[in-house]
GROMACS .gro file of C-alpha atoms in nm:
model
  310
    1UNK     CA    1   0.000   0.000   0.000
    2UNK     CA    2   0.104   0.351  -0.109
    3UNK     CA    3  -0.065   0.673   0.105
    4UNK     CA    4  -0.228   0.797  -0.186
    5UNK     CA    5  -0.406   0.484  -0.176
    6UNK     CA    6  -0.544   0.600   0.152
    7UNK     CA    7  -0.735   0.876  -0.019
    8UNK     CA    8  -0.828   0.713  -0.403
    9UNK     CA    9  -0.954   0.419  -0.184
   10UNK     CA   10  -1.187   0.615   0.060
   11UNK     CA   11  -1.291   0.801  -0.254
   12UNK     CA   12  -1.350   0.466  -0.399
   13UNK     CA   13  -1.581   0.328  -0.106
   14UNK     CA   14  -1.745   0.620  -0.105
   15UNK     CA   15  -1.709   0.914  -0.305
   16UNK     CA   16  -2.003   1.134  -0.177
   17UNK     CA   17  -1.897   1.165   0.159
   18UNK     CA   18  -1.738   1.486   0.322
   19UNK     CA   19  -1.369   1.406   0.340
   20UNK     CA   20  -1.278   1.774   0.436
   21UNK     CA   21  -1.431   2.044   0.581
   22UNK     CA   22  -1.156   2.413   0.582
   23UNK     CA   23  -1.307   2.701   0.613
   24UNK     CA   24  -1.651   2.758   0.374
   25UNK     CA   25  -1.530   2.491   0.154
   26UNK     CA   26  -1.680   2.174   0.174
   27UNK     CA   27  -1.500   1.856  -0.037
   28UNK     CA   28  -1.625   1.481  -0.120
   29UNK     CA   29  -1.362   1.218  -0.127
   30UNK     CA   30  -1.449   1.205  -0.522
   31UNK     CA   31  -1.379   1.597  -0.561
   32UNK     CA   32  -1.040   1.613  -0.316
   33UNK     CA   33  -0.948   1.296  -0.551
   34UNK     CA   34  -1.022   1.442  -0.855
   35UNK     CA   35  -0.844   1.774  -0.755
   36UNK     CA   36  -0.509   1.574  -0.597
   37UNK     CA   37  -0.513   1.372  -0.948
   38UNK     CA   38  -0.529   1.678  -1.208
   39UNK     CA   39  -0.230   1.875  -1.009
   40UNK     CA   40  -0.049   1.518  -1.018
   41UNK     CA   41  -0.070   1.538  -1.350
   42UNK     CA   42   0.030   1.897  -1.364
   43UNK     CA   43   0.322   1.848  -1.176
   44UNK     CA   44   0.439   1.549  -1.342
   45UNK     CA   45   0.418   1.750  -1.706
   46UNK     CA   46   0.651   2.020  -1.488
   47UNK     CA   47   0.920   1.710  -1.463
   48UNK     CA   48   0.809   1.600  -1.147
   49UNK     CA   49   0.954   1.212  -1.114
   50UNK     CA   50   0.956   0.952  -0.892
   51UNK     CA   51   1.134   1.082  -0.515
   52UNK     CA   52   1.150   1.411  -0.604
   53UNK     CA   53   1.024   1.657  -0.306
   54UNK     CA   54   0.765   1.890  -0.321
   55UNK     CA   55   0.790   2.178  -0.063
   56UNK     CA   56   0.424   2.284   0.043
   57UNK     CA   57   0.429   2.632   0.217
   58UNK     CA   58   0.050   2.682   0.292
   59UNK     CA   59  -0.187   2.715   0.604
   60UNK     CA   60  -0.416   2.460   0.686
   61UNK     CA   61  -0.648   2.429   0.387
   62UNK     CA   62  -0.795   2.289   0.115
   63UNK     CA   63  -0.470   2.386  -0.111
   64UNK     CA   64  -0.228   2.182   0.126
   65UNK     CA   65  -0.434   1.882   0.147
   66UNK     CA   66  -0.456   1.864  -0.243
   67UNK     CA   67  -0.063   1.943  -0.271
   68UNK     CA   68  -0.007   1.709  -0.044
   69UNK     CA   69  -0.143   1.409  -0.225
   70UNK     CA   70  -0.108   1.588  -0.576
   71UNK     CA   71   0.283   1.511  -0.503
   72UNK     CA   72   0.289   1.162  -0.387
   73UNK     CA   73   0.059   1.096  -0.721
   74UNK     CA   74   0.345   1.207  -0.940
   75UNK     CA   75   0.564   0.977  -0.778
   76UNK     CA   76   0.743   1.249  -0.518
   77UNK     CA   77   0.762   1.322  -0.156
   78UNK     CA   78   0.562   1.590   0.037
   79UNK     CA   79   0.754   1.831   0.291
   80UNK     CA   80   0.482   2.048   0.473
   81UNK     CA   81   0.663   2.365   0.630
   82UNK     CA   82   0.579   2.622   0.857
   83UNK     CA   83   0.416   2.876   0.621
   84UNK     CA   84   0.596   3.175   0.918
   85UNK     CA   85   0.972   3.043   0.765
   86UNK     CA   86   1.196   3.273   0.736
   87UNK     CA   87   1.440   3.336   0.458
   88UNK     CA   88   1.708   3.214   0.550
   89UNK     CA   89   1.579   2.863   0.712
   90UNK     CA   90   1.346   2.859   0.403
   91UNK     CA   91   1.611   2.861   0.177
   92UNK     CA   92   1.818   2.618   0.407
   93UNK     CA   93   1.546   2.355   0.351
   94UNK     CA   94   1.504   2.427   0.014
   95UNK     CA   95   1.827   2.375  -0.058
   96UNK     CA   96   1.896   2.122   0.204
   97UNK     CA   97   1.594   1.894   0.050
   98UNK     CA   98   1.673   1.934  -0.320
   99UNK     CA   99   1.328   2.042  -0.351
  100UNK     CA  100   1.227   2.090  -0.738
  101UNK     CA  101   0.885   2.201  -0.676
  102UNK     CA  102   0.738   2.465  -0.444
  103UNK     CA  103   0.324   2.525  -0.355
  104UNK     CA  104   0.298   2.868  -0.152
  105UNK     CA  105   0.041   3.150  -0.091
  106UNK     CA  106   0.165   3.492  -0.313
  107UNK     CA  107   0.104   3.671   0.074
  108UNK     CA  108   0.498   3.605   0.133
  109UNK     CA  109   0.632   3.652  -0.207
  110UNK     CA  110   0.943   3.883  -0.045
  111UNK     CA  111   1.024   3.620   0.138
  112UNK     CA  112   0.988   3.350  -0.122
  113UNK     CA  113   1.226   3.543  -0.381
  114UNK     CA  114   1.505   3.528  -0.116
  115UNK     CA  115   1.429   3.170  -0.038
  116UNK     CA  116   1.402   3.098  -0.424
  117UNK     CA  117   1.789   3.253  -0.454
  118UNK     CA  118   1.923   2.987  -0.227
  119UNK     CA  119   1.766   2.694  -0.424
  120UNK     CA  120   1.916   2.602  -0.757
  121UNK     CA  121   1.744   2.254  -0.768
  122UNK     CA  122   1.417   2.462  -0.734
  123UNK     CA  123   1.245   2.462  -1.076
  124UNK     CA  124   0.889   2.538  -1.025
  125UNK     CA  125   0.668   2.752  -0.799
  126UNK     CA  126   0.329   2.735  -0.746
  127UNK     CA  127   0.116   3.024  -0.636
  128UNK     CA  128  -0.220   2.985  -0.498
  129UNK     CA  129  -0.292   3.330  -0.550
  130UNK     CA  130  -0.171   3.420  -0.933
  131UNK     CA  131  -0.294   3.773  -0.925
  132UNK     CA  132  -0.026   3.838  -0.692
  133UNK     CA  133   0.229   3.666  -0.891
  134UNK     CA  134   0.396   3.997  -1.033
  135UNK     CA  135   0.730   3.873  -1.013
  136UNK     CA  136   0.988   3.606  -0.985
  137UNK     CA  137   1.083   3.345  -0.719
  138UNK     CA  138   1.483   3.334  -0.730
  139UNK     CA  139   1.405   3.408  -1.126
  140UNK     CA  140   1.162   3.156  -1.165
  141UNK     CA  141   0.822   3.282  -1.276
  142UNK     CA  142   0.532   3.183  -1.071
  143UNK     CA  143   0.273   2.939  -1.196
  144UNK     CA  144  -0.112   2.954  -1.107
  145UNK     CA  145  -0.212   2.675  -0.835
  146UNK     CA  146  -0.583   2.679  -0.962
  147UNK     CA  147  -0.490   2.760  -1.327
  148UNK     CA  148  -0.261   2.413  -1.347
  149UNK     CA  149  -0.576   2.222  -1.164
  150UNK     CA  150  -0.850   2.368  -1.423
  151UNK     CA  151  -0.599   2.269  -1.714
  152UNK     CA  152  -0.554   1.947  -1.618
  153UNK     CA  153  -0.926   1.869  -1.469
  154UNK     CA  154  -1.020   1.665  -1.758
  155UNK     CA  155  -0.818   1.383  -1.732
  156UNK     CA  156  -0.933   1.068  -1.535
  157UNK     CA  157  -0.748   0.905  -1.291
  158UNK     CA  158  -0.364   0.950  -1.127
  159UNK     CA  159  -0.055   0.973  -1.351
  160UNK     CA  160   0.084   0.663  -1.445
  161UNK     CA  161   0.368   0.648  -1.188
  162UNK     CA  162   0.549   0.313  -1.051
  163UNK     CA  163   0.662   0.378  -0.647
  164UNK     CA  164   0.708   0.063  -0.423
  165UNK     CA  165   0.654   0.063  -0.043
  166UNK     CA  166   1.010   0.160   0.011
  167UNK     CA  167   1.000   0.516  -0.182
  168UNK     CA  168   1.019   0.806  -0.001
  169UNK     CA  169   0.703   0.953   0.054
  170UNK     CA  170   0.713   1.241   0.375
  171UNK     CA  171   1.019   1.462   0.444
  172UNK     CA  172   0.949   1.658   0.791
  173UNK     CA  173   1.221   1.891   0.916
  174UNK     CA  174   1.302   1.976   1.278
  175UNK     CA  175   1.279   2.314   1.365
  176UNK     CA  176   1.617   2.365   1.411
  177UNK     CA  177   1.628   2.481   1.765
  178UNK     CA  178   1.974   2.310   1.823
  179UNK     CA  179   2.158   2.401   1.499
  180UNK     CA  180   2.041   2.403   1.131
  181UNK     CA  181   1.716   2.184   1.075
  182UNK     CA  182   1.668   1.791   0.998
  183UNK     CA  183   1.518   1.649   0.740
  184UNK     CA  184   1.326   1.341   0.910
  185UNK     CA  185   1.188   1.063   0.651
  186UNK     CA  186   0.918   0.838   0.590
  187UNK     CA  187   0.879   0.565   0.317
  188UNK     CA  188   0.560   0.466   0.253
  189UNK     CA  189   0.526   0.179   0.450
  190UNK     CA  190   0.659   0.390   0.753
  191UNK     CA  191   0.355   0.589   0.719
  192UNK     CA  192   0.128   0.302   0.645
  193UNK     CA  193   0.235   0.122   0.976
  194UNK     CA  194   0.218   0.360   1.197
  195UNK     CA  195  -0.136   0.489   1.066
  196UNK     CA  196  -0.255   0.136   1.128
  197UNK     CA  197  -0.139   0.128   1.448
  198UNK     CA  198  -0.280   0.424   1.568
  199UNK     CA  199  -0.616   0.443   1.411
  200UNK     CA  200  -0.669   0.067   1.599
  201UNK     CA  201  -0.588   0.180   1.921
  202UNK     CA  202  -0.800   0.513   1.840
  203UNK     CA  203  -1.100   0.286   1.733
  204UNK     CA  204  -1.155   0.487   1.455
  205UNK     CA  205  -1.456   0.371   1.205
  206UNK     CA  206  -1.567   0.555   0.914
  207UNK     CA  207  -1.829   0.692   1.165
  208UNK     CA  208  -1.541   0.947   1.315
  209UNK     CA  209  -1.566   1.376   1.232
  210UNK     CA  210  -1.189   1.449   1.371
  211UNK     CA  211  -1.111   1.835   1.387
  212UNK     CA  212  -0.807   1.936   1.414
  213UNK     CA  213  -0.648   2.276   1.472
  214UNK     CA  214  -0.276   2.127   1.444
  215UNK     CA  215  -0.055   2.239   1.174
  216UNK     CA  216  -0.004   1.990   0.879
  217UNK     CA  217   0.357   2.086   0.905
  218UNK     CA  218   0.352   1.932   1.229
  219UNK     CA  219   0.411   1.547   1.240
  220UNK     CA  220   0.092   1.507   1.500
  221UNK     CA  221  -0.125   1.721   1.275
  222UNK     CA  222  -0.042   1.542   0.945
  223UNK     CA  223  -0.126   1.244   1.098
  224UNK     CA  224  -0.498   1.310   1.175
  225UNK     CA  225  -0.476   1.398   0.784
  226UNK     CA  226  -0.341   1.135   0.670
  227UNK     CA  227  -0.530   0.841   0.963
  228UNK     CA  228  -0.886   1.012   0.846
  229UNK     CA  229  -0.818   0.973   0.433
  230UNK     CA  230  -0.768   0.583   0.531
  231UNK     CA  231  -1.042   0.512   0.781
  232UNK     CA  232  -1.231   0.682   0.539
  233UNK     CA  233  -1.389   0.984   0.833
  234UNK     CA  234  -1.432   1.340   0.766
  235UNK     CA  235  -1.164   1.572   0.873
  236UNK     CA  236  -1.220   1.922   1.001
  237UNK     CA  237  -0.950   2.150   0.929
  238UNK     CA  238  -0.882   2.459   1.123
  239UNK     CA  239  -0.622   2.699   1.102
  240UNK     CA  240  -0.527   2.762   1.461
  241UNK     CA  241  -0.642   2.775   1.796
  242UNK     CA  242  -0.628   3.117   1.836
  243UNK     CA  243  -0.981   3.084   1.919
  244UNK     CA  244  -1.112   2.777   2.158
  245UNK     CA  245  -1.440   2.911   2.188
  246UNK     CA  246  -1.517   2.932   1.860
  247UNK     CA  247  -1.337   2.581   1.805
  248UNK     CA  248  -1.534   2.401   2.051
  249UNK     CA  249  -1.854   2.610   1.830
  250UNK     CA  250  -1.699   2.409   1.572
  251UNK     CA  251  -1.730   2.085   1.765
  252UNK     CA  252  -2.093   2.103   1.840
  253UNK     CA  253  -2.180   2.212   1.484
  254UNK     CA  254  -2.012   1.932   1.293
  255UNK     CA  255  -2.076   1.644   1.538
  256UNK     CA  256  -1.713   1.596   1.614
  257UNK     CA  257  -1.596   1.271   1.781
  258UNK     CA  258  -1.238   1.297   1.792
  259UNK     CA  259  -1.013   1.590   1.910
  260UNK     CA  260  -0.656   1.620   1.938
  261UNK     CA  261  -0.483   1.848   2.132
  262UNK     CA  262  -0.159   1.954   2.301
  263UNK     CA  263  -0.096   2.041   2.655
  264UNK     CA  264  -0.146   2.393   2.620
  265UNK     CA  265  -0.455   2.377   2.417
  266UNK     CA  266  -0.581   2.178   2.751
  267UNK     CA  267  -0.543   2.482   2.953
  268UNK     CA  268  -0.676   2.722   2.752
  269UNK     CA  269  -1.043   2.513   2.723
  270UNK     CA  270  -1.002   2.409   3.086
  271UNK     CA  271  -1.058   2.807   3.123
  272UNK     CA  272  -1.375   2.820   2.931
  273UNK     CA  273  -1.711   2.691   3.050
  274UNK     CA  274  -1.719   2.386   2.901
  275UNK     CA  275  -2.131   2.348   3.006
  276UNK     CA  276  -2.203   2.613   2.707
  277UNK     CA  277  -2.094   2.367   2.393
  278UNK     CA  278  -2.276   2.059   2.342
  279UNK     CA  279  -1.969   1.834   2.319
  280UNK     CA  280  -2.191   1.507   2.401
  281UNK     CA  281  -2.103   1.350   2.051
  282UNK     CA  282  -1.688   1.350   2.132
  283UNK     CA  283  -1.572   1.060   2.195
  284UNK     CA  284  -1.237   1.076   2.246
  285UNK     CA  285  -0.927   1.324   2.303
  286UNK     CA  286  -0.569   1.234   2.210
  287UNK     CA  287  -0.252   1.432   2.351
  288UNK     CA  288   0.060   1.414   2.278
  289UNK     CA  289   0.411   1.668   2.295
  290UNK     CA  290   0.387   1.674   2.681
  291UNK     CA  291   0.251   1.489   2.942
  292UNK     CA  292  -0.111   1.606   3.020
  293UNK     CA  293  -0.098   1.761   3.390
  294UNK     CA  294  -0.291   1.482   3.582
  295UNK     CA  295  -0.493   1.791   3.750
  296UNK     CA  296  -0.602   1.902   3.396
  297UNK     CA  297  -0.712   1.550   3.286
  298UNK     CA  298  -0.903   1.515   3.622
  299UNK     CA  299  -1.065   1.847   3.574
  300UNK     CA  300  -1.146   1.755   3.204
  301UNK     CA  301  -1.282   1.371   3.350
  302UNK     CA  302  -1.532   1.565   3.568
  303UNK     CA  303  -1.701   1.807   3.347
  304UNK     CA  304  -1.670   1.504   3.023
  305UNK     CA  305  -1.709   1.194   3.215
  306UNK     CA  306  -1.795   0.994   2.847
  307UNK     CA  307  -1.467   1.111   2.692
  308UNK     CA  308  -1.148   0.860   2.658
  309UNK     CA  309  -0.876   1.034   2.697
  310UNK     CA  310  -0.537   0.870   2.465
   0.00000   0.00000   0.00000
């Protein structure tokens, strides 16, 4: 099994269900499929091959979902970065990665075009905003994210790629906190075992709404991306958690059953009053990054006696 396969065989089972929920935008397994398959297709006309990485510079959205498994469709690897990069640690990666390809929103294009300079195996850029694509990336000239997906929407089905188990198919780097960043990989069947594991000990059916406000460039966030497209759930995508209150909103509205959190996003709904959200359809929580504080998961185990806590 590849981890594209996670997603074409959801869409497969069954294509009219809500896969993904970001923002107003509302998309079927069949429609994030179709989507993931034409930029495949676009990117492998651009010379995308089989390993090459794919640099994916975007918020939490539909854009980065559809990059995501747009890459590993053309046979290369997805690295998800902090879209807040600077320059200099943008161009590191870049560089670092031997990235050929790079999907970004046109609102940093300063700091893309001294990234870009750093790059020379850098070939493409995408831009999910083209209007705002008035000039180069390290003298490449920015190509239209939507325009490359309406150009290539006719065309049925993934490219025709050949990628075994071993290929590399994730490239995460460490922040760098220590000295320059890490590149830390994932083959395919790294990816596939570990999402098995976890969505059995999770319990997770096709039944589960997981929302989560963890960034895909973050190993723990991907992952409730990547679990949900091969359980076959819907996954609600938020941006931050800037906001709990209007998260937890988010929660009652879409019937959410799963939740994953940090330690600090603990605190901060441990100071709301939890009695105002109907949260009766979660069924579980899952931490991870820190121990929970065992006062906080008491606290949380009085007022949501019917939640499991991983």
């Amino acid at each position: 099994m590849l981890v594209q396969h996670f997603l074409e065989a959801s869409a497969a089972r069954h294509p009219d269900k809500t896969a993904l929920v970001a923002g107003s935008e509302r998309l079927t397994y069949a429609e994030l499929d179709v989507r993931a398959n034409a930029l495949a297709h676009a990117l492998a006309g651009l010379g995308v091959r089989r390993g090459d990485r794919v640099a994916i510079q975007l918020e939490n959205g539909v854009e980065c979902v559809v990059s995501l498994f747009a890459a590993l469709k053309a046979g290369g690897a997805y690295m998800v970065l902090n879209p807040s990069m600077k320059p200099g640690k943008l161009g590191y990666v870049l560089r670092d990665s031997g990235a050929v390809a790079l999907v970004a929103d046109a609102a940093h294009l300063g700091r893309l075009a001294a990234a870009g300079e750093d790059a020379p195996e850098l070939r493409h850029v995408l831009l999910t905003d083209p209007d705002a694509a008035k000039e180069s990336v390290g003298g490449i000239a920015p190509l239209s994210f939507g325009g490359l997906i309406a150009d290539h929407s006719g065309i049925s089905g993934p490219p025709a790629v050949r990628c075994i188990d071993a290929d590399l198919a994730s490239l995460i780097y460490t922040s760098g906190s220590t000295g320059e960043p890490k590149g830390v990989i994932s083959m395919h069947r790294n990816i596939v075992a570990a999402s098995g594991s976890i969505i059995d000990y999770l319990g997770n059916t096709p039944d589960d709404v997981i929302l989560s406000a963890l960034p895909l460039a973050f190993d723990y966030g991907l992952y409730q991306l990547l679990m949900c497209m091969r359980f076959g759930g819907t996954l609600v995508l938020e941006r931050s958690f800037a906001f709990p209150a209007a998260v937890l909103q988010k929660v009652a509205a879409e019937k959410v059953t799963g939740f994953p959190i940090v330690p600090t996003m603990l605190a901060m709904l441990l100071r709301l009053d939890l009695s105002k959200f109907d949260l009766s359809g979660l069924r579980y929580l899952s931490n991870t990054g820190a121990a929970l504080p065992v006062e906080h998961i008491r606290r949380l185990r009085g007022l949501l006696p019917h939640l499991t806590v991983f």
